[in-house]
Coordinates of C-alpha atoms and ligand atoms in Angstrom, one line a residue:
M1 CA -1.6 -13.3 -8.9
T2 CA 2.2 -12.4 -9.7
N3 CA 4.5 -12.5 -6.3
K4 CA 4.2 -8.3 -5.6
L5 CA 3.4 -7.0 -2.6
R6 CA -0.2 -7.3 -1.8
Y7 CA -2.3 -4.6 1.2
F8 CA -4.9 -6.3 3.5
V9 CA -6.8 -3.1 4.9
A10 CA -9.4 -4.4 7.3
N11 CA -11.3 -1.4 8.3
W12 CA -13.1 -2.5 11.3
K13 CA -15.5 0.4 11.3
M14 CA -17.7 1.1 14.7
F15 CA -16.8 -2.7 15.5
G16 CA -14.9 -3.6 18.4
H17 CA -13.9 -4.1 22.1
L18 CA -11.1 -4.8 24.0
N19 CA -12.0 -8.6 24.4
S20 CA -11.4 -8.2 20.7
V21 CA -7.9 -8.1 20.8
N22 CA -7.9 -11.7 21.6
S23 CA -9.2 -11.7 18.4
L24 CA -6.4 -11.2 16.7
N25 CA -4.2 -14.7 17.9
K26 CA -5.2 -16.6 14.8
V27 CA -4.2 -13.3 12.0
I28 CA -0.4 -13.3 14.0
N29 CA -0.1 -17.2 14.3
F30 CA -1.0 -17.4 10.3
K31 CA 1.3 -14.4 9.1
K32 CA 3.8 -16.0 11.9
K33 CA 4.1 -19.6 10.3
N34 CA 2.7 -19.4 6.1
K35 CA 5.5 -18.0 4.5
K36 CA 3.5 -17.2 1.8
T37 CA 2.4 -14.3 3.2
K38 CA 6.0 -13.0 3.5
N39 CA 5.2 -10.3 0.4
L40 CA 1.9 -9.2 2.1
K41 CA 0.5 -6.0 4.4
I42 CA -1.8 -6.3 6.4
I43 CA -2.8 -3.9 8.5
Y44 CA -5.7 -3.9 11.2
C45 CA -7.3 0.0 10.5
P46 CA -10.0 -0.5 14.4
P47 CA -11.7 2.6 15.3
F48 CA -9.9 4.8 18.2
T49 CA -10.6 3.4 20.7
L50 CA -8.7 0.1 20.3
I51 CA -5.3 2.1 18.6
H52 CA -3.6 1.5 21.5
P53 CA -4.5 -1.9 22.3
F54 CA -4.1 -3.1 18.8
I55 CA -0.5 -1.5 18.6
Q56 CA 0.5 -3.6 21.6
K57 CA -1.2 -6.4 20.1
L58 CA 0.3 -6.6 17.0
K59 CA 4.2 -5.4 18.4
N60 CA 6.7 -8.1 17.4
T61 CA 4.7 -9.1 14.5
S62 CA 4.3 -7.2 10.4
I63 CA 1.1 -6.7 11.1
M64 CA 0.6 -3.2 11.1
T65 CA -2.5 -0.8 12.8
G66 CA -4.2 2.0 11.2
A67 CA -6.5 4.7 12.4
Q68 CA -10.4 5.1 10.6
N69 CA -9.4 8.6 10.5
C70 CA -8.3 12.4 11.9
S71 CA -8.2 15.8 12.1
F72 CA -8.3 18.1 10.0
T73 CA -5.3 20.4 11.6
S74 CA -2.4 18.6 13.4
K75 CA -2.1 21.6 16.2
Y76 CA -4.0 20.6 19.1
G77 CA -7.2 23.0 20.1
P78 CA -10.6 23.0 21.4
P79 CA -12.2 20.7 18.5
T80 CA -13.7 18.9 21.2
G81 CA -14.6 15.0 19.6
S82 CA -11.5 15.5 17.4
I83 CA -8.3 13.4 17.3
N84 CA -5.8 14.5 15.2
A85 CA -2.6 12.5 13.1
K86 CA 0.3 13.9 15.9
M87 CA -1.7 11.5 18.8
I88 CA -2.5 8.6 16.0
K89 CA 1.4 8.7 14.6
S90 CA 2.3 9.0 18.8
L91 CA 0.5 5.9 19.7
K92 CA 2.9 4.5 16.5
C93 CA 0.3 3.4 14.8
E94 CA 1.7 4.0 10.7
Y95 CA -1.3 4.4 8.6
V96 CA -4.6 6.8 8.3
I97 CA -8.0 5.5 6.7
L98 CA -8.9 9.3 4.4
G99 CA -11.8 10.9 2.2
H100 CA -14.2 7.0 3.3
S101 CA -17.3 7.3 1.3
E102 CA -19.2 7.1 5.0
K103 CA -16.9 9.8 5.9
R104 CA -18.1 12.2 2.5
A105 CA -21.9 10.9 3.3
K106 CA -21.4 12.9 5.8
G107 CA -20.5 16.1 4.4
E108 CA -17.0 15.6 4.5
K109 CA -15.7 17.6 1.4
D110 CA -12.8 17.4 -0.9
N111 CA -10.8 20.3 0.6
I112 CA -11.3 18.9 4.3
I113 CA -10.1 15.8 3.0
N114 CA -7.6 17.4 1.7
K115 CA -6.4 19.6 4.1
K116 CA -6.2 15.5 6.6
I117 CA -4.5 14.6 3.9
I118 CA -2.1 16.7 4.5
S119 CA -1.1 16.7 8.0
A120 CA -1.2 13.2 8.4
L121 CA 1.7 12.6 5.8
K122 CA 3.4 15.9 8.1
C123 CA 2.8 13.9 11.0
K124 CA 4.7 10.9 9.2
L125 CA 1.2 8.5 8.6
K126 CA 0.7 6.4 5.7
V127 CA -2.7 7.4 3.8
I128 CA -5.0 5.3 2.3
F129 CA -7.4 7.6 0.1
C130 CA -10.9 6.3 -0.7
I131 CA -12.5 7.1 -3.9
G132 CA -16.0 5.8 -5.4
E133 CA -18.4 6.9 -7.3
T134 CA -22.7 6.4 -5.5
S135 CA -24.5 4.2 -8.1
I136 CA -26.3 7.4 -9.8
Q137 CA -22.9 9.0 -11.5
K138 CA -22.2 5.6 -12.6
K139 CA -25.2 5.2 -14.2
R140 CA -24.8 8.9 -15.7
R141 CA -21.5 7.2 -16.6
L142 CA -19.4 9.6 -14.4
T143 CA -17.4 7.4 -12.3
K144 CA -14.1 7.9 -14.4
K145 CA -15.1 11.7 -14.0
I146 CA -16.2 11.8 -10.2
L147 CA -12.7 9.3 -9.1
L148 CA -10.7 12.3 -11.8
S149 CA -11.6 15.2 -9.3
Q150 CA -12.0 13.5 -6.0
I151 CA -8.1 13.0 -6.7
I152 CA -6.8 16.0 -7.9
R153 CA -8.9 18.3 -5.0
G154 CA -8.1 15.6 -2.5
L155 CA -4.5 15.8 -2.8
K156 CA -4.4 19.4 -4.1
K157 CA -0.7 20.7 -3.2
V158 CA 0.2 16.9 -1.8
K159 CA 4.1 17.1 -3.4
N160 CA 5.0 13.3 -2.5
K161 CA 2.8 11.0 -3.1
K162 CA 5.3 8.0 -1.1
N163 CA 2.9 7.6 1.0
I164 CA -0.2 7.5 -0.5
L165 CA -2.3 4.4 -1.3
I166 CA -5.4 4.6 -3.4
A167 CA -8.3 2.8 -2.3
Y168 CA -11.2 2.4 -5.5
E169 CA -14.5 1.5 -3.3
P170 CA -17.1 1.8 -5.4
V171 CA -20.2 3.6 -2.4
W172 CA -22.8 0.7 -4.0
S173 CA -20.5 -1.2 -3.4
I174 CA -19.9 -0.9 -0.1
G175 CA -22.0 -3.5 2.0
S176 CA -24.2 -4.5 0.0
G177 CA -22.4 -7.6 -1.0
V178 CA -22.3 -6.2 -5.4
I179 CA -19.1 -6.2 -6.2
P180 CA -18.3 -4.6 -9.7
K181 CA -18.2 -6.5 -13.7
I182 CA -14.5 -7.7 -13.4
E183 CA -13.7 -6.0 -16.6
D184 CA -14.9 -2.8 -15.2
L185 CA -13.0 -2.6 -12.2
E186 CA -9.3 -4.0 -14.4
N187 CA -10.5 -0.8 -16.7
T188 CA -10.8 1.0 -14.2
T189 CA -7.7 0.0 -11.7
N190 CA -5.8 0.8 -15.7
Y191 CA -7.2 4.1 -15.9
L192 CA -6.4 5.4 -11.8
K193 CA -3.0 4.0 -13.0
L194 CA -1.7 5.6 -15.2
F195 CA -3.8 8.8 -14.1
L196 CA -1.8 8.8 -10.9
S197 CA 1.5 8.1 -12.6
N198 CA 1.2 10.6 -15.7
K199 CA 0.0 13.2 -14.8
M200 CA 0.2 12.7 -10.5
K201 CA 3.4 12.7 -10.5
F202 CA 2.9 9.1 -8.5
K203 CA 6.2 7.0 -9.1
N204 CA 4.8 3.5 -8.7
P205 CA 1.0 3.7 -7.8
K206 CA -1.0 1.5 -6.0
V207 CA -4.4 0.8 -5.7
L208 CA -6.5 -1.3 -3.7
Y209 CA -10.4 -1.9 -4.3
G210 CA -13.0 -2.5 -1.6
G211 CA -16.5 -2.7 -1.1
S212 CA -18.1 -6.0 -0.4
V213 CA -13.9 -8.1 -0.1
S214 CA -15.3 -11.8 0.8
P215 CA -14.2 -14.9 1.2
K216 CA -17.0 -15.9 -1.9
N217 CA -16.2 -13.5 -3.9
I218 CA -12.4 -13.1 -3.8
S219 CA -11.3 -16.2 -6.1
I220 CA -12.6 -13.9 -8.7
L221 CA -11.1 -10.6 -7.6
K222 CA -7.9 -11.3 -7.3
K223 CA -7.9 -12.0 -11.1
I224 CA -7.6 -8.4 -11.4
T225 CA -3.4 -8.8 -11.7
N226 CA -3.1 -4.4 -11.0
L227 CA -4.4 -4.3 -8.0
D228 CA -2.5 -4.1 -4.8
G229 CA -4.7 -5.1 -2.8
F230 CA -7.5 -4.9 -0.8
L231 CA -9.7 -3.1 1.5
I232 CA -11.7 -5.2 4.0
G233 CA -14.5 -3.9 5.8
G234 CA -17.4 -6.2 7.0
A235 CA -15.5 -9.8 6.4
S236 CA -12.6 -8.1 8.2
Q237 CA -13.8 -8.5 12.0
N238 CA -13.7 -12.3 11.4
S239 CA -10.1 -13.6 11.5
D240 CA -11.5 -17.0 9.7
K241 CA -13.2 -15.4 6.8
L242 CA -9.8 -12.5 6.6
I243 CA -7.2 -15.3 7.0
D244 CA -9.6 -17.1 4.3
I245 CA -10.0 -13.5 2.1
I246 CA -6.0 -13.4 1.8
K247 CA -5.7 -17.6 1.3
K248 CA -7.4 -18.0 -1.2
T249 CA -5.6 -15.3 -3.3
F250 CA -2.3 -17.4 -3.4
N251 CA -1.5 -19.6 -6.1
Ligands
PGA1 P1 -16.8 -3.5 3.4 O1 -16.9 -2.1 3.7 O2 -16.3 -4.2 2.9 O3 -18.1 -4.1 4.5 O4 -18.0 -3.5 1.6 C1 -15.3 -1.8 3.0 C2 -15.2 -0.1 3.3 O5 -16.0 0.3 4.0 O6 -13.7 0.1 3.6

């Protein structure tokens, strides 16, 4: 592990209620008191209902907040139940997760993800763009092809890549307790970074890994030095586990 900036994105999925805000105290104290956390960015992505309370709670700390989705349009309008990037940004929220496989599984296609990314960037949100292959695609050795196609389609007509982080999340590893083989993950990360800089004109591509990251496997995952951080689902809802994960990445 180097001293470079590392991202720890806590994806709370459809969990949490107003009282959950208090569970952030431990992480706030940890970030404030531990010098080794200086070079890391912690970003909480709670459900929409908790974005505002989280932002209030995290005010005057260096911990940031993100949403888990946004509409494909930033115009106000009738789609009942939708929330757009402008609304999210108005809360002083800084990030949004887009292209998550749990949304893709419900029919979200690359062209819609592309519109969402454009809309989010236009509203000055930073995008955590998730890509990943299913287990069938992996078995058929289609991983690289799928990842490239998700990137190319998702980033169509996106010129400025500065505010985009790529989160590689193999679908088969999300919530399953299974993580990729270290050499596979290292290769994929290298491959993605080369493609992002050479073909997609990223200046300094950042690639995070997500899928069953836990205090148990982080000591293995941290050995992949070309990764820029982690997108953590289940384990991130427990402050002790999140702190444990972060601590174990320290030298
Ligand atoms: P997990 O989820 O850590 O619970 O596997 C990761 C994610 O879905 O972003």
